[in-house]
């Protein structure tokens, strides 16, 4: 064991001077009693120039009130006090000692305030031990920066993945809709031929029957009841087949069949209109026709649930992709029919609004609860039971409307009803000119 008393004051002082950390001794008036090489080297002021000055004259950068409180508390309580680089990064205004990077300009420091006592425990002064924490701080700060970068990248990736998933889902849904459209168009096309010959045959049949009946009438006129004598079986047969009724019913059947054919024709026309087989690109389309054909296509789904009331305004054809806009109408009208209860009403109102047209699809259904109103356009958001809704209808409709430079908004009063408003511009803005980079 070393005997401390054997170490001279000079030895201790020289050790304090040489140690690789700042050491100061301060008296009750905050005057510097002692400072070591570290402090002179970093402050650029020799020990003589520091001694006798108050701490705050020697180091004007110090937060005076805070340092005074620290020193006072050490004098009073004779306890240690600390501050680390995280709390006060640059207590003393020293330049960075870090040789390599220029990124850290100032020295980060940890500082300990400690009581310097005599043998009786009397506090003679307060010592300050200042250590250079630049290395640790620089590494820590770099780690924090990298961590933040990583976090930002991670959240960017997560939102990218989510957008990809949404895009994929919407693609699937639009492919599904396109497939339904194509199927409808194909069926319409296939039905068109048979309708053609059935209706032409029906016309021929009508005229043949007319001829046949006129022939029978002619026979009857010539025979004038004579045939009863010649062959009474004819009268039996006439009664058996109920000739009078048959003759009348045949023409009714023909009228009904022609009616039925007309309806099939209309359905085919609606299917073609709905899927816009003739033109699936930008075109001038009559939205009222689109609404009507959509209503006809989904009539089965809504006819027992709601009464549809139309207030069509005076609107002109707009530039749009007709089949896609019909999909929007279909999604909104089906949603409305799902929302209504007994005495359901779906009111469709159209009109000119600014440089475009607005189409309101309102219902008197259960409404959209406030807390989910800003979520209903999210892909996969649905409140319908599993298997009933995929939650893609509104998100797909939204993206179609946005693609048309329009707006899709909702206004809903829970318990009272909901109104979706589609606004579409009359004409599409011209595509932006290709930038120079694009032409390469
Ligand atoms: N008219 C409406 N009234 C009340 N709630 C509605 C109405 N329209 C949409 N919603 C709410 O918005 C949700 C999302 O609608 P969206 O059309 O996107 O999906 P979905 O109808 O559930 O399923 P699908 O993909 O089959 O259309 C619905 O589940 C419903 O909660
Ligand atoms: Mg829906």
CSV table of C-alpha atoms and ligand atoms in Angstrom, one decimal:
chain,number,residue,atom,x,y,z
A,1,UNK,CA,0.0,0.0,0.0
A,2,UNK,CA,1.2,3.5,-0.8
A,3,UNK,CA,1.3,6.0,2.0
A,4,UNK,CA,-0.6,9.1,0.9
A,5,UNK,CA,1.2,11.4,3.3
A,6,UNK,CA,4.4,10.5,1.5
A,7,UNK,CA,3.2,12.2,-1.7
A,8,UNK,CA,4.1,15.8,-1.8
A,9,UNK,CA,1.8,18.6,-2.6
A,10,UNK,CA,3.8,19.4,-5.7
A,11,UNK,CA,3.4,15.8,-6.9
A,12,UNK,CA,-0.3,16.0,-6.5
A,13,UNK,CA,-0.5,19.4,-8.1
A,14,UNK,CA,1.6,18.3,-11.1
A,15,UNK,CA,-0.6,15.2,-11.5
A,16,UNK,CA,-3.8,17.4,-11.4
A,17,UNK,CA,-2.2,19.7,-14.0
A,18,UNK,CA,-1.2,16.9,-16.3
A,19,UNK,CA,-4.4,14.8,-16.1
A,20,UNK,CA,-6.3,14.5,-19.4
A,21,UNK,CA,-9.4,16.2,-18.2
A,22,UNK,CA,-10.3,19.7,-17.1
A,23,UNK,CA,-9.9,20.5,-13.4
A,24,UNK,CA,-10.9,23.8,-11.8
A,25,UNK,CA,-11.1,24.8,-8.1
A,26,UNK,CA,-13.6,27.5,-7.3
A,27,UNK,CA,-14.1,29.4,-4.0
A,28,UNK,CA,-17.3,30.8,-2.5
A,29,UNK,CA,-17.0,34.0,-4.6
A,30,UNK,CA,-16.7,31.8,-7.7
A,31,UNK,CA,-13.1,32.8,-8.2
A,32,UNK,CA,-10.8,30.4,-9.9
A,33,UNK,CA,-8.2,29.1,-7.4
A,34,UNK,CA,-6.7,26.5,-9.6
A,35,UNK,CA,-6.9,25.4,-13.2
A,36,UNK,CA,-5.0,22.7,-15.0
A,37,UNK,CA,-3.3,22.4,-18.5
A,38,UNK,CA,-6.5,20.9,-20.1
A,39,UNK,CA,-8.4,24.1,-19.3
A,40,UNK,CA,-5.6,26.4,-20.5
A,41,UNK,CA,-5.1,24.3,-23.6
A,42,UNK,CA,-8.7,24.3,-24.6
A,43,UNK,CA,-9.6,27.9,-23.5
A,44,UNK,CA,-6.4,29.3,-25.0
A,45,UNK,CA,-5.7,31.2,-21.7
A,46,UNK,CA,-2.8,30.3,-19.5
A,47,UNK,CA,-3.4,29.3,-15.8
A,48,UNK,CA,-2.1,32.7,-14.6
A,49,UNK,CA,-4.7,34.5,-16.8
A,50,UNK,CA,-7.5,32.4,-15.2
A,51,UNK,CA,-6.4,32.5,-11.6
A,52,UNK,CA,-8.2,35.1,-9.4
A,53,UNK,CA,-10.8,35.8,-12.0
A,54,UNK,CA,-14.4,34.7,-11.4
A,55,UNK,CA,-15.4,31.7,-13.2
A,56,UNK,CA,-17.8,33.8,-15.3
A,57,UNK,CA,-15.2,36.3,-16.3
A,58,UNK,CA,-12.9,33.5,-17.3
A,59,UNK,CA,-15.6,31.6,-19.2
A,60,UNK,CA,-18.3,34.0,-20.2
A,61,UNK,CA,-20.1,31.2,-22.2
A,62,UNK,CA,-21.2,29.5,-18.9
A,63,UNK,CA,-24.9,29.6,-18.0
A,64,UNK,CA,-24.2,31.8,-14.9
A,65,UNK,CA,-27.4,31.3,-12.9
A,66,UNK,CA,-27.4,27.6,-13.3
A,67,UNK,CA,-23.6,27.2,-12.5
A,68,UNK,CA,-24.0,29.4,-9.4
A,69,UNK,CA,-26.8,27.2,-8.2
A,70,UNK,CA,-24.8,24.1,-8.8
A,71,UNK,CA,-21.7,25.5,-6.9
A,72,UNK,CA,-23.9,26.8,-4.1
A,73,UNK,CA,-25.6,23.5,-3.6
A,74,UNK,CA,-22.3,21.7,-3.5
A,75,UNK,CA,-21.0,24.1,-0.9
A,76,UNK,CA,-24.2,23.7,1.2
A,77,UNK,CA,-24.9,20.0,0.8
A,78,UNK,CA,-21.3,18.8,0.2
A,79,UNK,CA,-22.7,16.5,-2.4
A,80,UNK,CA,-21.6,15.7,-5.9
A,81,UNK,CA,-23.5,17.2,-8.9
A,82,UNK,CA,-23.2,16.1,-12.5
A,83,UNK,CA,-24.2,17.3,-15.9
A,84,UNK,CA,-23.7,15.2,-19.0
A,85,UNK,CA,-23.3,16.1,-22.7
A,86,UNK,CA,-26.8,15.0,-23.4
A,87,UNK,CA,-28.2,17.7,-21.0
A,88,UNK,CA,-25.6,20.4,-21.7
A,89,UNK,CA,-23.5,19.4,-24.7
A,90,UNK,CA,-21.0,22.3,-24.7
A,91,UNK,CA,-20.8,23.7,-21.2
A,92,UNK,CA,-17.4,25.2,-21.9
A,93,UNK,CA,-16.9,26.7,-25.3
A,94,UNK,CA,-14.0,24.5,-26.4
A,95,UNK,CA,-13.2,23.4,-29.9
A,96,UNK,CA,-13.6,19.8,-30.9
A,97,UNK,CA,-10.6,17.6,-30.2
A,98,UNK,CA,-11.7,15.1,-32.8
A,99,UNK,CA,-9.0,14.9,-35.4
A,100,UNK,CA,-10.8,13.1,-38.2
A,101,UNK,CA,-14.2,14.5,-39.1
A,102,UNK,CA,-15.1,18.1,-39.4
A,103,UNK,CA,-18.7,17.3,-38.6
A,104,UNK,CA,-18.3,17.9,-34.9
A,105,UNK,CA,-17.1,21.5,-34.3
A,106,UNK,CA,-17.4,21.8,-30.5
A,107,UNK,CA,-16.2,19.6,-27.7
A,108,UNK,CA,-19.0,17.7,-26.0
A,109,UNK,CA,-18.4,17.5,-22.2
A,110,UNK,CA,-19.5,15.8,-19.1
A,111,UNK,CA,-18.9,17.8,-15.9
A,112,UNK,CA,-18.8,16.9,-12.2
A,113,UNK,CA,-19.0,19.4,-9.4
A,114,UNK,CA,-17.5,18.0,-6.2
A,115,UNK,CA,-16.8,19.4,-2.8
A,116,UNK,CA,-13.1,19.9,-1.8
A,117,UNK,CA,-13.0,19.5,2.0
A,118,UNK,CA,-10.4,19.8,4.8
A,119,UNK,CA,-9.8,17.2,7.5
A,120,UNK,CA,-12.7,18.6,9.5
A,121,UNK,CA,-15.1,18.3,6.6
A,122,UNK,CA,-15.2,22.0,6.0
A,123,UNK,CA,-15.8,22.9,2.4
A,124,UNK,CA,-12.8,24.8,1.1
A,125,UNK,CA,-13.9,25.1,-2.5
A,126,UNK,CA,-15.8,23.3,-5.3
A,127,UNK,CA,-13.9,21.3,-7.8
A,128,UNK,CA,-15.0,21.0,-11.4
A,129,UNK,CA,-13.9,17.9,-13.4
A,130,UNK,CA,-14.6,18.4,-17.1
A,131,UNK,CA,-14.2,15.4,-19.4
A,132,UNK,CA,-14.2,15.3,-23.2
A,133,UNK,CA,-17.2,13.2,-24.3
A,134,UNK,CA,-16.9,14.2,-28.0
A,135,UNK,CA,-16.1,10.6,-29.2
A,136,UNK,CA,-19.0,9.0,-27.4
A,137,UNK,CA,-21.3,11.9,-28.4
A,138,UNK,CA,-20.3,11.8,-32.0
A,139,UNK,CA,-20.8,8.1,-32.2
A,140,UNK,CA,-24.1,8.3,-30.4
A,141,UNK,CA,-25.3,11.1,-32.5
A,142,UNK,CA,-24.3,9.3,-35.7
A,143,UNK,CA,-26.2,6.2,-34.4
A,144,UNK,CA,-29.2,8.3,-33.7
A,145,UNK,CA,-29.0,9.9,-37.2
A,146,UNK,CA,-28.7,6.5,-38.8
A,147,UNK,CA,-31.5,5.1,-36.7
A,148,UNK,CA,-33.7,8.0,-37.8
A,149,UNK,CA,-32.8,7.4,-41.4
A,150,UNK,CA,-33.6,3.7,-41.0
A,151,UNK,CA,-36.9,4.5,-39.3
A,152,UNK,CA,-37.8,6.9,-42.1
A,153,UNK,CA,-36.8,4.3,-44.7
A,154,UNK,CA,-38.8,1.7,-42.9
A,155,UNK,CA,-41.9,3.7,-42.8
A,156,UNK,CA,-41.4,4.8,-46.4
A,157,UNK,CA,-41.1,1.1,-47.3
A,158,UNK,CA,-44.2,0.2,-45.3
A,159,UNK,CA,-46.3,2.9,-47.0
A,160,UNK,CA,-44.9,1.8,-50.4
A,161,UNK,CA,-45.9,-1.8,-49.6
A,162,UNK,CA,-49.3,-0.6,-48.6
A,163,UNK,CA,-49.7,1.4,-51.7
A,164,UNK,CA,-48.6,-1.5,-53.8
A,165,UNK,CA,-51.1,-3.7,-52.1
A,166,UNK,CA,-53.8,-1.1,-52.7
A,167,UNK,CA,-52.8,-0.8,-56.3
A,168,UNK,CA,-52.8,-4.5,-56.7
A,169,UNK,CA,-56.2,-4.9,-55.1
A,170,UNK,CA,-57.6,-2.1,-57.3
A,171,UNK,CA,-56.1,-3.7,-60.4
A,172,UNK,CA,-57.7,-6.9,-59.4
A,173,UNK,CA,-61.0,-5.2,-58.9
A,174,UNK,CA,-60.8,-3.3,-62.1
A,175,UNK,CA,-59.8,-6.4,-64.0
A,176,UNK,CA,-62.8,-8.1,-62.4
A,177,UNK,CA,-65.1,-5.3,-63.5
A,178,UNK,CA,-63.5,-5.2,-67.0
A,179,UNK,CA,-64.1,-9.0,-67.2
A,180,UNK,CA,-67.7,-8.6,-66.1
A,181,UNK,CA,-68.0,-5.8,-68.7
A,182,UNK,CA,-66.5,-8.0,-71.4
A,183,UNK,CA,-68.7,-10.9,-70.4
A,184,UNK,CA,-71.7,-8.7,-70.5
A,185,UNK,CA,-70.7,-7.4,-73.9
A,186,UNK,CA,-70.0,-11.0,-75.2
A,187,UNK,CA,-73.4,-12.2,-73.9
A,188,UNK,CA,-75.1,-9.2,-75.5
A,189,UNK,CA,-73.3,-9.9,-78.7
A,190,UNK,CA,-74.2,-13.6,-78.7
A,191,UNK,CA,-77.8,-12.9,-77.8
A,192,UNK,CA,-78.1,-10.4,-80.6
A,193,UNK,CA,-78.1,-13.0,-83.4
A,194,UNK,CA,-80.8,-15.3,-82.1
A,195,UNK,CA,-82.9,-12.3,-81.3
A,196,UNK,CA,-82.5,-11.2,-84.8
A,197,UNK,CA,-83.8,-14.4,-86.4
A,198,UNK,CA,-86.4,-15.1,-83.7
A,199,UNK,CA,-87.9,-11.7,-84.3
A,200,UNK,CA,-87.8,-12.0,-88.1
A,201,UNK,CA,-89.4,-15.5,-87.8
A,202,UNK,CA,-92.0,-14.1,-85.5
A,203,UNK,CA,-92.9,-11.5,-88.1
A,204,UNK,CA,-93.1,-14.2,-90.8
A,205,UNK,CA,-95.2,-16.3,-88.5
A,206,UNK,CA,-97.6,-13.4,-87.9
A,207,UNK,CA,-98.0,-12.9,-91.6
A,208,UNK,CA,-98.3,-16.7,-92.4
A,209,UNK,CA,-101.0,-17.0,-89.7
A,210,UNK,CA,-102.8,-14.1,-91.1
A,211,UNK,CA,-102.8,-15.8,-94.5
A,212,UNK,CA,-103.9,-19.1,-93.0
A,213,UNK,CA,-106.8,-17.5,-91.1
A,214,UNK,CA,-107.9,-15.7,-94.2
A,215,UNK,CA,-107.8,-19.1,-96.0
A,216,UNK,CA,-109.9,-20.7,-93.2
A,217,UNK,CA,-112.3,-17.8,-93.3
A,218,UNK,CA,-112.6,-18.3,-97.1
A,219,UNK,CA,-113.3,-22.0,-96.7
A,220,UNK,CA,-115.9,-21.3,-94.0
A,221,UNK,CA,-117.5,-18.7,-96.3
A,222,UNK,CA,-117.8,-21.1,-99.2
A,223,UNK,CA,-119.1,-24.1,-97.1
A,224,UNK,CA,-121.4,-21.9,-95.0
A,225,UNK,CA,-122.2,-24.7,-92.5
A,226,UNK,CA,-122.4,-27.3,-95.3
A,227,UNK,CA,-119.5,-29.2,-93.8
A,228,UNK,CA,-121.6,-30.1,-90.8
A,229,UNK,CA,-123.7,-32.3,-92.9
A,230,UNK,CA,-120.8,-33.7,-94.9
A,231,UNK,CA,-118.6,-34.3,-91.9
A,232,UNK,CA,-119.9,-33.6,-88.4
A,233,UNK,CA,-116.5,-34.6,-86.9
A,234,UNK,CA,-115.2,-31.2,-88.1
A,235,UNK,CA,-117.5,-29.5,-85.7
A,236,UNK,CA,-116.4,-31.8,-82.9
A,237,UNK,CA,-112.8,-31.0,-83.7
A,238,UNK,CA,-113.5,-27.3,-83.9
A,239,UNK,CA,-115.0,-27.5,-80.4
A,240,UNK,CA,-112.2,-29.7,-79.1
A,241,UNK,CA,-109.5,-27.3,-80.1
A,242,UNK,CA,-111.7,-24.3,-79.1
A,243,UNK,CA,-111.0,-22.7,-82.4
A,244,UNK,CA,-112.5,-19.3,-81.5
A,245,UNK,CA,-110.3,-19.0,-78.4
A,246,UNK,CA,-107.3,-20.3,-80.2
A,247,UNK,CA,-107.6,-17.8,-83.0
A,248,UNK,CA,-107.9,-15.0,-80.5
A,249,UNK,CA,-105.1,-16.3,-78.3
A,250,UNK,CA,-102.7,-16.8,-81.1
A,251,UNK,CA,-102.6,-13.1,-81.9
A,252,UNK,CA,-102.2,-12.3,-78.2
A,253,UNK,CA,-99.4,-14.8,-77.9
A,254,UNK,CA,-97.7,-13.1,-80.9
A,255,UNK,CA,-98.1,-9.7,-79.3
A,256,UNK,CA,-96.7,-11.0,-76.0
A,257,UNK,CA,-93.8,-12.7,-77.7
A,258,UNK,CA,-93.0,-9.5,-79.6
A,259,UNK,CA,-93.1,-7.7,-76.3
A,260,UNK,CA,-90.8,-10.2,-74.7
A,261,UNK,CA,-88.4,-9.8,-77.6
A,262,UNK,CA,-88.5,-6.1,-77.2
A,263,UNK,CA,-87.5,-6.5,-73.6
A,264,UNK,CA,-84.6,-8.8,-74.4
A,265,UNK,CA,-83.5,-6.2,-77.0
A,266,UNK,CA,-83.5,-3.5,-74.3
A,267,UNK,CA,-81.5,-5.7,-71.9
A,268,UNK,CA,-79.0,-6.4,-74.6
A,269,UNK,CA,-78.8,-2.6,-75.4
A,270,UNK,CA,-78.3,-1.9,-71.7
A,271,UNK,CA,-75.6,-4.5,-71.4
A,272,UNK,CA,-73.8,-3.0,-74.3
A,273,UNK,CA,-74.3,0.5,-73.0
A,274,UNK,CA,-73.1,-0.6,-69.5
A,275,UNK,CA,-70.0,-2.2,-70.8
A,276,UNK,CA,-69.5,0.3,-73.6
A,277,UNK,CA,-68.2,-2.4,-75.9
A,278,UNK,CA,-68.2,0.0,-78.8
A,279,UNK,CA,-65.8,2.4,-77.2
A,280,UNK,CA,-63.9,1.8,-74.0
A,281,UNK,CA,-61.7,4.8,-74.3
A,282,UNK,CA,-62.3,8.5,-73.7
A,283,UNK,CA,-65.5,9.6,-75.4
A,284,UNK,CA,-68.4,12.0,-75.1
A,285,UNK,CA,-71.0,10.1,-73.1
A,286,UNK,CA,-74.5,10.8,-72.0
A,287,UNK,CA,-74.5,10.2,-68.2
A,288,UNK,CA,-78.3,9.8,-68.1
A,289,UNK,CA,-78.1,6.9,-70.5
A,290,UNK,CA,-75.3,5.5,-68.4
A,291,UNK,CA,-77.3,5.9,-65.2
A,292,UNK,CA,-80.4,4.3,-66.8
A,293,UNK,CA,-78.5,1.3,-68.3
A,294,UNK,CA,-76.7,0.8,-65.0
A,295,UNK,CA,-80.1,0.9,-63.1
A,296,UNK,CA,-81.5,-1.7,-65.6
A,297,UNK,CA,-78.5,-4.0,-65.2
A,298,UNK,CA,-78.7,-4.0,-61.4
A,299,UNK,CA,-82.5,-3.6,-61.2
A,300,UNK,CA,-82.9,-7.1,-59.8
A,301,UNK,CA,-80.7,-6.2,-56.9
A,302,UNK,CA,-82.6,-3.1,-56.0
A,303,UNK,CA,-86.2,-3.4,-57.1
A,304,UNK,CA,-87.5,-5.1,-53.9
A,305,UNK,CA,-85.4,-2.9,-51.6
A,306,UNK,CA,-85.8,0.7,-52.7
A,307,UNK,CA,-87.8,3.0,-54.8
A,308,UNK,CA,-85.6,4.9,-57.2
A,309,UNK,CA,-86.5,8.6,-57.8
A,310,UNK,CA,-84.7,10.4,-60.6
A,311,UNK,CA,-84.3,14.2,-60.9
A,312,UNK,CA,-82.3,14.5,-64.1
A,313,UNK,CA,-81.2,18.0,-64.8
A,314,UNK,CA,-80.2,19.5,-68.1
A,315,UNK,CA,-76.7,18.3,-68.6
A,316,UNK,CA,-74.6,17.8,-71.7
A,317,UNK,CA,-72.5,14.8,-72.6
A,318,UNK,CA,-69.1,14.8,-70.9
A,319,UNK,CA,-65.7,13.5,-71.8
A,320,UNK,CA,-65.2,10.3,-69.9
A,321,UNK,CA,-64.6,6.6,-70.0
A,322,UNK,CA,-68.3,5.6,-70.0
A,323,UNK,CA,-67.9,2.0,-68.8
A,324,UNK,CA,-65.8,3.1,-65.8
A,325,UNK,CA,-68.2,5.9,-64.8
A,326,UNK,CA,-71.0,3.3,-65.0
A,327,UNK,CA,-69.0,1.2,-62.5
A,328,UNK,CA,-68.9,4.2,-60.2
A,329,UNK,CA,-72.7,4.6,-60.5
A,330,UNK,CA,-73.2,0.9,-59.9
A,331,UNK,CA,-71.1,0.8,-56.7
A,332,UNK,CA,-72.8,3.8,-55.3
A,333,UNK,CA,-76.3,2.7,-56.1
A,334,UNK,CA,-75.7,-0.9,-54.8
A,335,UNK,CA,-74.2,0.6,-51.6
A,336,UNK,CA,-77.3,2.8,-51.2
A,337,UNK,CA,-79.6,-0.2,-51.7
A,338,UNK,CA,-77.6,-2.1,-49.0
A,339,UNK,CA,-78.0,0.8,-46.6
A,340,UNK,CA,-81.8,1.4,-46.8
A,341,UNK,CA,-84.4,-0.5,-44.8
A,342,UNK,CA,-88.2,-0.6,-45.2
A,343,UNK,CA,-89.5,2.3,-47.4
A,344,UNK,CA,-86.0,2.7,-48.9
A,345,UNK,CA,-85.5,5.6,-51.3
A,346,UNK,CA,-82.6,6.2,-53.6
A,347,UNK,CA,-82.7,9.7,-55.1
A,348,UNK,CA,-80.5,10.4,-58.1
A,349,UNK,CA,-80.1,14.1,-59.0
A,350,UNK,CA,-78.0,15.4,-61.8
A,351,UNK,CA,-77.1,19.0,-62.8
A,352,UNK,CA,-74.5,21.3,-64.1
A,353,UNK,CA,-72.1,22.7,-61.6
A,354,UNK,CA,-69.4,25.0,-62.6
A,355,UNK,CA,-67.3,23.6,-65.4
A,356,UNK,CA,-68.7,20.1,-64.8
A,357,UNK,CA,-71.7,18.0,-63.9
A,358,UNK,CA,-72.6,16.7,-60.5
A,359,UNK,CA,-74.4,13.5,-59.8
A,360,UNK,CA,-75.9,13.0,-56.3
A,361,UNK,CA,-76.8,9.5,-55.2
A,362,UNK,CA,-78.7,9.9,-52.0
A,363,UNK,CA,-80.4,7.3,-49.8
A,364,UNK,CA,-82.5,7.4,-46.6
A,365,UNK,CA,-80.5,4.5,-45.1
A,366,UNK,CA,-78.7,4.0,-41.9
A,367,UNK,CA,-75.9,6.5,-42.7
A,368,UNK,CA,-72.2,6.3,-42.2
A,369,UNK,CA,-71.1,6.6,-38.5
A,370,UNK,CA,-69.0,9.7,-37.9
A,371,UNK,CA,-66.0,7.7,-36.7
A,372,UNK,CA,-65.7,5.8,-40.0
A,373,UNK,CA,-66.6,8.6,-42.4
A,374,UNK,CA,-62.9,9.2,-43.3
A,375,UNK,CA,-62.2,5.5,-43.7
A,376,UNK,CA,-64.8,4.3,-46.2
A,377,UNK,CA,-62.7,5.2,-49.2
A,378,UNK,CA,-59.8,3.0,-47.9
A,379,UNK,CA,-59.4,-0.3,-49.9
A,380,UNK,CA,-60.7,-3.3,-48.0
A,381,UNK,CA,-62.7,-1.1,-45.5
A,382,UNK,CA,-66.1,-2.7,-45.1
A,383,UNK,CA,-68.6,-3.0,-42.4
A,384,UNK,CA,-70.4,-5.8,-44.2
A,385,UNK,CA,-70.3,-9.4,-43.0
A,386,UNK,CA,-67.6,-11.6,-44.4
A,387,UNK,CA,-68.4,-12.6,-47.9
A,388,UNK,CA,-70.9,-9.8,-48.4
A,389,UNK,CA,-68.5,-6.9,-49.2
A,390,UNK,CA,-64.9,-6.8,-50.2
A,391,UNK,CA,-64.6,-3.1,-49.3
A,392,UNK,CA,-63.2,-2.2,-52.7
A,393,UNK,CA,-66.3,-0.5,-54.3
A,394,UNK,CA,-65.7,3.0,-53.0
A,395,UNK,CA,-61.9,2.9,-53.2
A,396,UNK,CA,-62.1,1.8,-56.9
A,397,UNK,CA,-64.8,4.4,-57.5
A,398,UNK,CA,-62.7,7.1,-55.9
A,399,UNK,CA,-59.7,6.3,-58.1
A,400,UNK,CA,-61.8,6.2,-61.2
A,401,UNK,CA,-63.2,9.7,-60.4
A,402,UNK,CA,-59.8,11.1,-59.6
A,403,UNK,CA,-58.5,9.7,-62.9
A,404,UNK,CA,-61.3,11.7,-64.5
A,405,UNK,CA,-60.0,14.8,-62.7
A,406,UNK,CA,-63.2,14.8,-60.7
A,407,UNK,CA,-64.2,14.6,-57.0
A,408,UNK,CA,-66.1,12.0,-55.0
A,409,UNK,CA,-67.4,13.3,-51.7
A,410,UNK,CA,-69.8,12.0,-49.0
A,411,UNK,CA,-72.2,13.7,-46.8
A,412,UNK,CA,-73.9,11.5,-44.2
A,413,UNK,CA,-76.2,11.9,-41.2
A,414,UNK,CA,-76.1,8.7,-39.2
A,415,UNK,CA,-79.7,7.4,-38.9
A,416,UNK,CA,-81.0,9.7,-41.6
A,417,UNK,CA,-79.1,8.9,-44.8
A,418,UNK,CA,-76.2,9.4,-47.0
A,419,UNK,CA,-75.4,11.4,-50.1
A,420,UNK,CA,-72.5,10.6,-52.4
A,421,UNK,CA,-71.7,13.3,-54.8
A,422,UNK,CA,-69.7,12.7,-58.0
A,423,UNK,CA,-68.4,15.8,-59.7
A,424,UNK,CA,-66.9,15.4,-63.2
A,425,UNK,CA,-65.5,18.0,-65.5
A,426,UNK,CA,-67.2,18.5,-68.9
A,427,UNK,CA,-63.8,18.2,-70.6
A,428,UNK,CA,-60.6,16.6,-69.6
A,429,UNK,CA,-57.6,18.9,-69.2
A,430,UNK,CA,-55.0,18.4,-72.0
A,431,UNK,CA,-52.2,16.0,-71.0
A,432,UNK,CA,-49.1,17.7,-69.6
A,433,UNK,CA,-46.4,18.3,-72.2
A,434,UNK,CA,-43.7,15.6,-72.1
A,435,UNK,CA,-40.6,16.9,-70.3
A,436,UNK,CA,-37.3,16.9,-72.1
A,437,UNK,CA,-36.2,13.9,-70.1
A,438,UNK,CA,-39.2,11.9,-71.4
A,439,UNK,CA,-38.2,12.4,-75.0
A,440,UNK,CA,-34.9,10.6,-74.7
B,1,LIG,N1,-74.8,4.6,-48.9
B,1,LIG,C1,-74.1,4.2,-47.8
B,1,LIG,N2,-74.7,4.2,-46.6
B,1,LIG,C2,-74.1,3.8,-45.4
B,1,LIG,N3,-72.8,3.3,-45.4
B,1,LIG,C3,-72.2,3.2,-46.6
B,1,LIG,C4,-72.8,3.6,-47.8
B,1,LIG,N4,-71.9,3.4,-48.8
B,1,LIG,C5,-70.8,2.9,-48.3
B,1,LIG,N5,-71.0,2.7,-46.9
B,1,LIG,C6,-70.0,2.2,-46.0
B,1,LIG,O1,-68.7,2.2,-46.6
B,1,LIG,C7,-68.2,0.9,-46.6
B,1,LIG,C8,-67.3,0.7,-47.8
B,1,LIG,O2,-68.0,0.7,-49.0
B,1,LIG,P1,-67.4,-0.1,-50.3
B,1,LIG,O3,-68.4,0.1,-51.4
B,1,LIG,O4,-66.0,0.4,-50.5
B,1,LIG,O5,-67.3,-1.6,-49.8
B,1,LIG,P2,-68.5,-2.6,-49.5
B,1,LIG,O6,-69.8,-2.1,-50.1
B,1,LIG,O7,-68.4,-2.9,-48.1
B,1,LIG,O8,-67.9,-3.9,-50.4
B,1,LIG,P3,-67.9,-4.0,-52.0
B,1,LIG,O9,-66.4,-4.1,-52.3
B,1,LIG,O10,-68.6,-5.2,-52.3
B,1,LIG,O11,-68.5,-2.7,-52.6
B,1,LIG,C9,-69.3,0.0,-46.5
B,1,LIG,O12,-69.0,-1.3,-46.0
B,1,LIG,C10,-70.3,0.8,-45.6
B,1,LIG,O13,-70.0,0.6,-44.3
B,2,LIG,MG1,-69.9,-1.4,-52.1
